[in-house]
CSV table of C-alpha atoms and ligand atoms in Angstrom, one decimal:
chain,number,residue,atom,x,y,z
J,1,UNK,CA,-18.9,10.6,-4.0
J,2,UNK,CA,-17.2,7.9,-1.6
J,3,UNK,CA,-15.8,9.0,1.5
J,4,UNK,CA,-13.1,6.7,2.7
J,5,UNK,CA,-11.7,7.1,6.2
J,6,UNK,CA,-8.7,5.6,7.7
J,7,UNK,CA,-9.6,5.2,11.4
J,8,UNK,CA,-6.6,5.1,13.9
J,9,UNK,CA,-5.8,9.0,13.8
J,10,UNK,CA,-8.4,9.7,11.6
J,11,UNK,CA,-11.5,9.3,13.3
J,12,UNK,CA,-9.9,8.6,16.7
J,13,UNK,CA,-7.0,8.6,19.4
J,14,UNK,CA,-4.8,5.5,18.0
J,15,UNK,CA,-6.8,2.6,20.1
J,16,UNK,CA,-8.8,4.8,21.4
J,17,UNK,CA,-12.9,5.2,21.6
J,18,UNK,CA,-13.9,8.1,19.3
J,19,UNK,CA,-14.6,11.7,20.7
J,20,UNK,CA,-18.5,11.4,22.1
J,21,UNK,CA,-19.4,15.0,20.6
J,22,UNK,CA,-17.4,14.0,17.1
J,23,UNK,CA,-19.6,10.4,17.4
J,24,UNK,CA,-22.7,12.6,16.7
J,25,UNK,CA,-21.4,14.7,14.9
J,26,UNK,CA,-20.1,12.1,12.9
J,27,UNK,CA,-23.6,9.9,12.6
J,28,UNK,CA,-25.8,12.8,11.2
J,29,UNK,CA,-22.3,13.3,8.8
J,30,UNK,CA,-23.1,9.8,7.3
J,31,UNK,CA,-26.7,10.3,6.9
J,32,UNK,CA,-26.9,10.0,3.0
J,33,UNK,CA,-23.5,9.9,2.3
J,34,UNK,CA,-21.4,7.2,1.0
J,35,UNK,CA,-18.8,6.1,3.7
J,36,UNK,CA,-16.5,3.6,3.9
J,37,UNK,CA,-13.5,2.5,6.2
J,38,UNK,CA,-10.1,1.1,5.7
J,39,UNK,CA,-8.4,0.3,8.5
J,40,UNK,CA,-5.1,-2.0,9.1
J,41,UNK,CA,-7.0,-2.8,12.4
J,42,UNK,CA,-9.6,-5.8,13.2
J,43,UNK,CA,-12.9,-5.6,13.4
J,44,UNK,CA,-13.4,-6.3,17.2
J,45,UNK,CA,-10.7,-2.9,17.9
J,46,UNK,CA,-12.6,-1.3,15.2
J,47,UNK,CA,-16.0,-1.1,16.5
J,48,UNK,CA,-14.7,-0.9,20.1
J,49,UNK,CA,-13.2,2.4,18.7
J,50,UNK,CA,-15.8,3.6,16.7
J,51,UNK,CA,-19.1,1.8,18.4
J,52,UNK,CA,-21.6,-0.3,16.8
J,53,UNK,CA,-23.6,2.1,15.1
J,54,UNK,CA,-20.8,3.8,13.1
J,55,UNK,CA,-19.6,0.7,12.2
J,56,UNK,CA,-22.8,-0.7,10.7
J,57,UNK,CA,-23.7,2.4,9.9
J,58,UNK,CA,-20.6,2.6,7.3
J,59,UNK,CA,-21.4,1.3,3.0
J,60,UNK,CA,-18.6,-0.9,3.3
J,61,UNK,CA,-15.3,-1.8,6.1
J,62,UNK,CA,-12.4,-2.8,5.2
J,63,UNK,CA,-10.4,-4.2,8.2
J,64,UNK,CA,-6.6,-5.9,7.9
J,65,UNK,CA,-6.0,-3.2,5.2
J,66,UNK,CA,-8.4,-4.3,3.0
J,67,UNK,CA,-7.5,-8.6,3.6
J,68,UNK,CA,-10.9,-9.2,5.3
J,69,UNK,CA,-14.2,-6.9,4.0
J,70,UNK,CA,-17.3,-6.5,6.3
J,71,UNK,CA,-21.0,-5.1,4.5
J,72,UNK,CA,-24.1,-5.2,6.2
J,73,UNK,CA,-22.1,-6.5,9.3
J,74,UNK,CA,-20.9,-9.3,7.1
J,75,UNK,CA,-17.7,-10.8,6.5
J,76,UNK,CA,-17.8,-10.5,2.8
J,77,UNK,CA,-14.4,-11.5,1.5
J,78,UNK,CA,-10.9,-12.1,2.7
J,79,UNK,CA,-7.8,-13.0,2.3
J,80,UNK,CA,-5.0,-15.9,3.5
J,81,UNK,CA,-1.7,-14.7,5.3
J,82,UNK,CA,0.1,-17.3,7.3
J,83,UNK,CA,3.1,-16.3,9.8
J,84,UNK,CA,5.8,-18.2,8.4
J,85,UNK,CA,8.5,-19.4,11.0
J,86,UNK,CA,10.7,-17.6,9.2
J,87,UNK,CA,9.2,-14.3,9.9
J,88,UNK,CA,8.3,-15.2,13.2
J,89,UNK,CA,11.8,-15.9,14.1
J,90,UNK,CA,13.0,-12.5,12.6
J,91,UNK,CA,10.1,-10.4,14.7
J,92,UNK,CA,11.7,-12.0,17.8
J,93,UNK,CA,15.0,-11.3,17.3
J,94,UNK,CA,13.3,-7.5,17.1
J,95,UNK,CA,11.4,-8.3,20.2
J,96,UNK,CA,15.3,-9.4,21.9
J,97,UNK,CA,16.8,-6.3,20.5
J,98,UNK,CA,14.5,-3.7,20.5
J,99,UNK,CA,16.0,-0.5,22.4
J,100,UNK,CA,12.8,1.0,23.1
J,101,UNK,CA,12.1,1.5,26.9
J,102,UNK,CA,9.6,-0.8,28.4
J,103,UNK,CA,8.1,-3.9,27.0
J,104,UNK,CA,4.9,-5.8,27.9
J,105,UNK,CA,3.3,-8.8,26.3
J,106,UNK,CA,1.4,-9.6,23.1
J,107,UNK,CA,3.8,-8.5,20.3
J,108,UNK,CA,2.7,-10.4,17.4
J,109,UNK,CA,-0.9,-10.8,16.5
J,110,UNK,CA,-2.4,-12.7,13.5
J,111,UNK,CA,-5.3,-11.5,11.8
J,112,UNK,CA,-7.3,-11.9,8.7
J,113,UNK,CA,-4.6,-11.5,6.0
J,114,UNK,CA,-2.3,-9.6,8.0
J,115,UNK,CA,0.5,-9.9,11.2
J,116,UNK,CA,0.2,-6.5,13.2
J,117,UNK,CA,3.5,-6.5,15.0
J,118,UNK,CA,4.6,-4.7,18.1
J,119,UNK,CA,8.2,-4.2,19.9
J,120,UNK,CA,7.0,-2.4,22.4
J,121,UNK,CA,3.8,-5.2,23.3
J,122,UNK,CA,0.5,-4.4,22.3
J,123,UNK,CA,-0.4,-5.0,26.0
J,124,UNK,CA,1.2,-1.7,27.1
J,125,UNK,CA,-0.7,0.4,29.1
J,126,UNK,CA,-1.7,4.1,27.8
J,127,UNK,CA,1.0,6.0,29.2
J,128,UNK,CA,3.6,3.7,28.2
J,129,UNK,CA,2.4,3.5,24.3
J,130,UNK,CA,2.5,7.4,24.2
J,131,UNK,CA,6.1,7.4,25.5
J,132,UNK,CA,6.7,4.8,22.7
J,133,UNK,CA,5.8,6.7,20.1
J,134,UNK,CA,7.3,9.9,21.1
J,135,UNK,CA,10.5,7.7,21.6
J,136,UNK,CA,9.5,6.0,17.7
J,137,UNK,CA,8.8,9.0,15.9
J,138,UNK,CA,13.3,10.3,17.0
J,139,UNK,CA,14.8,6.4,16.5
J,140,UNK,CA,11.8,6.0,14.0
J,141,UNK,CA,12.9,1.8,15.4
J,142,UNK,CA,9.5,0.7,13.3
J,143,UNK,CA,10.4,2.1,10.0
J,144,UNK,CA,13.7,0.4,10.2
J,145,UNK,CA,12.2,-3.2,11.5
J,146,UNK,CA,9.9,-2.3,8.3
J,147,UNK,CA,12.9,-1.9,5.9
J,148,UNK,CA,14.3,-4.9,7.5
J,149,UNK,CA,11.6,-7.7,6.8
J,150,UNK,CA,11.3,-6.3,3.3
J,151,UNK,CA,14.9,-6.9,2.2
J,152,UNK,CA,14.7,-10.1,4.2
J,153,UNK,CA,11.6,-10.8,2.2
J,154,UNK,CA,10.9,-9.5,-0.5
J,155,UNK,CA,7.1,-10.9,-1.0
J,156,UNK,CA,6.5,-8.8,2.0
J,157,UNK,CA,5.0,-5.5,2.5
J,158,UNK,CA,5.7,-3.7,5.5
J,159,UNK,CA,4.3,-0.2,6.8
J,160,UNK,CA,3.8,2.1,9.7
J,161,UNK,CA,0.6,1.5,11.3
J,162,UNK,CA,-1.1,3.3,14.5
J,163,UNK,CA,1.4,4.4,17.3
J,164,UNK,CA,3.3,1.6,18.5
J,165,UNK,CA,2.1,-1.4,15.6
J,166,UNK,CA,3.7,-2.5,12.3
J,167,UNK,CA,1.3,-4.2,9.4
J,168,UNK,CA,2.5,-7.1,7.5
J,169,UNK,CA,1.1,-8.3,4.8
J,170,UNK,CA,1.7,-10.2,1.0
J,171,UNK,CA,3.4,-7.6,-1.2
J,172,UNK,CA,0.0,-5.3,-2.8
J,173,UNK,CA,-2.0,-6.3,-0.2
J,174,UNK,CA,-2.0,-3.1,1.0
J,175,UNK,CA,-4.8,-0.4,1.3
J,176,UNK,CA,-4.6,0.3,-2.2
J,177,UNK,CA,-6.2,-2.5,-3.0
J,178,UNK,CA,-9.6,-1.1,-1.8
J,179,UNK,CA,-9.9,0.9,-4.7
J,180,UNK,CA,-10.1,-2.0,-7.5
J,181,UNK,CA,-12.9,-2.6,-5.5
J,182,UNK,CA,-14.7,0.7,-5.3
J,183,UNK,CA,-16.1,2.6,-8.4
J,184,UNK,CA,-16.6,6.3,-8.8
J,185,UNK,CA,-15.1,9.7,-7.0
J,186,UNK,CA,-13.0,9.2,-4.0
J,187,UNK,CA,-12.5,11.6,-0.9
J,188,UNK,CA,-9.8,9.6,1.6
J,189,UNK,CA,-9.4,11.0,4.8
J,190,UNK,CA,-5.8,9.7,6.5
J,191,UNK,CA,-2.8,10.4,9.2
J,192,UNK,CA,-0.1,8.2,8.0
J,193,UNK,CA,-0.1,9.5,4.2
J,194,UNK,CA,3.9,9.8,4.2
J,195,UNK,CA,6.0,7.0,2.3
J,196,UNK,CA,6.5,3.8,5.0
J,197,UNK,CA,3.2,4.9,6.5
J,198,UNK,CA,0.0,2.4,5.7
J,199,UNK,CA,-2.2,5.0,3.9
J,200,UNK,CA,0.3,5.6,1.8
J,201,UNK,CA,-0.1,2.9,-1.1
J,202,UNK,CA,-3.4,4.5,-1.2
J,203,UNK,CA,-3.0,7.8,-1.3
J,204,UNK,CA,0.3,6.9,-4.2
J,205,UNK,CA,-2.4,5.1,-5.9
J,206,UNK,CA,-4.9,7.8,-5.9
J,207,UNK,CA,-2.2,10.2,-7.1
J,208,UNK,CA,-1.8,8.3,-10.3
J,209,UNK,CA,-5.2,7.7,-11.3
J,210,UNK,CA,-5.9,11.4,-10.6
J,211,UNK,CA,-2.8,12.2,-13.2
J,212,UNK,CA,-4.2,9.8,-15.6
J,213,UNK,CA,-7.5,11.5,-15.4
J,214,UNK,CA,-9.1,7.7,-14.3
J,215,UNK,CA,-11.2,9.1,-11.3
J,216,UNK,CA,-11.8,12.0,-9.5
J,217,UNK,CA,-10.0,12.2,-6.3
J,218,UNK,CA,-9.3,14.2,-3.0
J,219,UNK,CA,-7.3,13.6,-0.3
J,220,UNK,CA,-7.2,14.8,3.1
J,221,UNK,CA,-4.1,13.9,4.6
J,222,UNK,CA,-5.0,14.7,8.8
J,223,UNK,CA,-2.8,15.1,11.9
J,224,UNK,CA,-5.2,14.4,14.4
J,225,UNK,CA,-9.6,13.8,14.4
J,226,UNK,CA,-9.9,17.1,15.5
J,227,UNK,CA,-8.5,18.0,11.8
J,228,UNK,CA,-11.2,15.5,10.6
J,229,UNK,CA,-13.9,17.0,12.1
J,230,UNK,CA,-12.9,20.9,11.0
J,231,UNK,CA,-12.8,19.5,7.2
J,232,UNK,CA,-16.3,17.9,7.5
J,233,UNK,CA,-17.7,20.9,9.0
J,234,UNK,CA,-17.1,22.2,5.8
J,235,UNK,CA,-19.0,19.5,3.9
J,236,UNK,CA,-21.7,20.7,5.8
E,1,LIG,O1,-4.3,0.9,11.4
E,1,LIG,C1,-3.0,0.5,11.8
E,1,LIG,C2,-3.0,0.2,13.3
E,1,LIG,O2,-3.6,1.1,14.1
E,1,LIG,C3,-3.5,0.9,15.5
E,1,LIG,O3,-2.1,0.7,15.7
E,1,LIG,P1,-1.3,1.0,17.1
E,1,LIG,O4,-1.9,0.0,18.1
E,1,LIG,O5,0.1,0.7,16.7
E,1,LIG,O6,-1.6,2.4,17.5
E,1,LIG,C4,-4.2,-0.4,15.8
E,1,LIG,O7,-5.5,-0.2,15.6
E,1,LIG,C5,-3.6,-1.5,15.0
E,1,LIG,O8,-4.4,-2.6,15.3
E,1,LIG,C6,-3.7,-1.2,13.5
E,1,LIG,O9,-3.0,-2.2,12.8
């Protein structure tokens, strides 16, 4: 059995370093087992979240949403996405007219195979991104910035990352790629399993190769670590 994890929500606070007790808890849980991550994150947040020894610790990580793969520390495989000036211009015209409260710096960030964008700034201190989201989750501004970039471009893919982020990424470059990759039963593990959220291509994909009888799946769809943790208890 594979056991895929999502990490932002999953396994930790959004940008946030994992629980210490769940950290153990969560090594001895990988001893002999099968895990791998997906994450629309980089690899530096990644194992700043999760510490080094999880992260090497893991079969397999997929960062960018699957556009850059890691194994055995290794940057295995990835995946080309340039910022066109096109897009860019658009994600500033949402930087200019963005109604959320407070901005800081560092909206738009390239990474492998993927633009993570932010209205807010990704430079926001803590108490500011949690006011962000609880502001989000009521104007849900980051869905609609979502739907916007996909009817202005239609090769695009846009989703609802972590708390104050978007993804962007080539249309089907999305998590769901992760499993052409990966053979055998799947158990995923993910918070933002609705439509518009960036687990859900996966978890849509998983659904239909369960109903076609083409693997054995099971999905975990989380609010919060803590409802990690309580599920892996049980794998005990
Ligand atoms: O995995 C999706 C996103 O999760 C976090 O998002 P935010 O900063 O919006 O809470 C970050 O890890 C982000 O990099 C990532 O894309």
């Amino acid at each position: 059995m594979i056991y895929l994890f999502d990490i932002d929500g999953t396994l930790t606070p959004s940008r946030l370093r994992i629980d210490p007790e769940f950290e153990q808890f969560f090594l001895q849980w990988m001893k002999d087992r099968e895990v791998i991550f997906v994450t629309g994150s980089d690899k530096e947040k990644t194992v700043e979240q999760v510490g080094e020894k999880i992260w090497t610790r893991a079969s397999r990580v997929y960062q960018s949403c699957g556009n850059a793969v890691y194994q055995g520390g290794q940057l295995i495989q990835k995946n080309h996405f340039d910022l066109s000036p096109e897009l860019k211009t658009l994600l500033n015209e949402f930087i200019m007219y963005s109604e959320c409260p407070e901005q800081f710096d560092n909206h738009i960030e390239e990474r492998i195979g993927l633009v993570n964008f932010s209205p807010i700034g990704r430079s926001c201190p803590q108490e500011a991104r949690e006011q962000y989201y609880k502001w989000d989750t009521k104007a849900k501004e980051r869905q609609t910035f979502c739907r916007m970039i996909e009817d202005k471009f239609p090769e695009l893919e846009a989703t609802v990352g972590g708390q104050i982020s978007i993804d962007i990424y080539p249309k089907g470059q999305n998590k769901a790629q992760v499993l052409e990759d990966l053979y055998g039963p799947i158990t995923f593990f993910g918070d933002k399993c609705q439509p518009g959220g960036n687990d859900y291509p996966i978890v849509e994909s998983m659904c239909r190769q369960l109903e076609q009888n083409r693997r054995h799946c099971v999905l975990h769809e989380v609010k919060s670590y803590h409802d990690t943790w309580n599920i892996l208890k049980e794998y005990k």
